[in-house]
Amino acid sequence: MPLNFVEIPTAGGGWFKPAEVKDAIAFLIEVNSYEHQRPTPNGPKDSALCDVTVFKDRESLDRLSPEVNKGMRVEQTLLARDLEKVVGGATIVTLAQVPPKRPGAHPAWVWRPCNDAVVRQKVIEYAEAREAALNAAVAEAPDFD
């Protein structure tokens, strides 16, 4: 019987901090799980556990060498809730801030679809190349049967 290897999602990638990557040209977000109102020290929060691939600039996109964060926790309210529908899948997005609806409130971070066709295609090329490399490694693995 062949083994079906599955990675257990862990939160080893820290927390997603939008302000640190706000200028990135694209994100490949692969959502592993979503928890509604997960208990935290700061009260319950909606939380998505994701693998976040960040293309910080045009050079990292052209070289297909992004920053990869496995098991990153996304807990900003709007960002996490948008990822609930993507569990088990992936999306290509950018970050934006929207003005607050109430005076004195902070602007909210939101995902925006990546509308640049060239950027989107390069991210897809990266994902396909990564998948092909994984499949090649599995095919080259010794068969002990």
PDB file of N, CA and C in Angstrom, residues 5 28 34 36 44 71 89 109 113 129 134 137 143:
ATOM      1  N   PHE A   5       1.663  10.863   2.134  1.00  0.00           N
ATOM      2  CA  PHE A   5       2.256  11.788   3.082  1.00  0.00           C
ATOM      3  C   PHE A   5       1.470  13.093   3.118  1.00  0.00           C
ATOM      4  N   LEU A  28       0.953  34.498  -2.368  1.00  0.00           N
ATOM      5  CA  LEU A  28       0.310  33.221  -2.642  1.00  0.00           C
ATOM      6  C   LEU A  28      -0.072  32.682  -1.267  1.00  0.00           C
ATOM      7  N   TYR A  34      -9.002  26.909   9.331  1.00  0.00           N
ATOM      8  CA  TYR A  34      -9.641  28.135   9.802  1.00  0.00           C
ATOM      9  C   TYR A  34     -10.380  27.822  11.094  1.00  0.00           C
ATOM     10  N   HIS A  36     -12.982  29.661  13.868  1.00  0.00           N
ATOM     11  CA  HIS A  36     -13.830  30.799  14.225  1.00  0.00           C
ATOM     12  C   HIS A  36     -13.699  31.039  15.720  1.00  0.00           C
ATOM     13  N   PRO A  44     -10.997  36.021  22.059  1.00  0.00           N
ATOM     14  CA  PRO A  44     -11.201  35.153  20.893  1.00  0.00           C
ATOM     15  C   PRO A  44     -11.046  35.916  19.578  1.00  0.00           C
ATOM     16  N   GLY A  71       3.028  27.660   7.887  1.00  0.00           N
ATOM     17  CA  GLY A  71       2.342  27.665   9.175  1.00  0.00           C
ATOM     18  C   GLY A  71       2.237  29.033   9.806  1.00  0.00           C
ATOM     19  N   GLY A  89      -7.380  25.289  -0.255  1.00  0.00           N
ATOM     20  CA  GLY A  89      -7.045  25.842  -1.566  1.00  0.00           C
ATOM     21  C   GLY A  89      -6.022  26.947  -1.440  1.00  0.00           C
ATOM     22  N   TRP A 109      -6.880  46.382   7.162  1.00  0.00           N
ATOM     23  CA  TRP A 109      -6.176  45.675   6.096  1.00  0.00           C
ATOM     24  C   TRP A 109      -7.149  44.727   5.415  1.00  0.00           C
ATOM     25  N   PRO A 113      -7.790  41.063  -4.961  1.00  0.00           N
ATOM     26  CA  PRO A 113      -7.345  40.136  -6.011  1.00  0.00           C
ATOM     27  C   PRO A 113      -6.176  40.747  -6.771  1.00  0.00           C
ATOM     28  N   ALA A 129       6.066  25.189 -10.800  1.00  0.00           N
ATOM     29  CA  ALA A 129       7.451  24.705 -10.729  1.00  0.00           C
ATOM     30  C   ALA A 129       7.708  24.024  -9.391  1.00  0.00           C
ATOM     31  N   LEU A 134       8.405  18.885  -6.468  1.00  0.00           N
ATOM     32  CA  LEU A 134       7.940  17.952  -5.435  1.00  0.00           C
ATOM     33  C   LEU A 134       7.603  16.596  -6.046  1.00  0.00           C
ATOM     34  N   ALA A 137      10.770  14.762  -6.974  1.00  0.00           N
ATOM     35  CA  ALA A 137      11.448  14.201  -5.798  1.00  0.00           C
ATOM     36  C   ALA A 137      10.749  12.932  -5.324  1.00  0.00           C
ATOM     37  N   ASP A 143      11.832   2.910  -3.916  1.00  0.00           N
ATOM     38  CA  ASP A 143      10.650   2.098  -3.638  1.00  0.00           C
ATOM     39  C   ASP A 143      11.116   0.855  -2.874  1.00  0.00           C
TER      40      ASP A 143
END
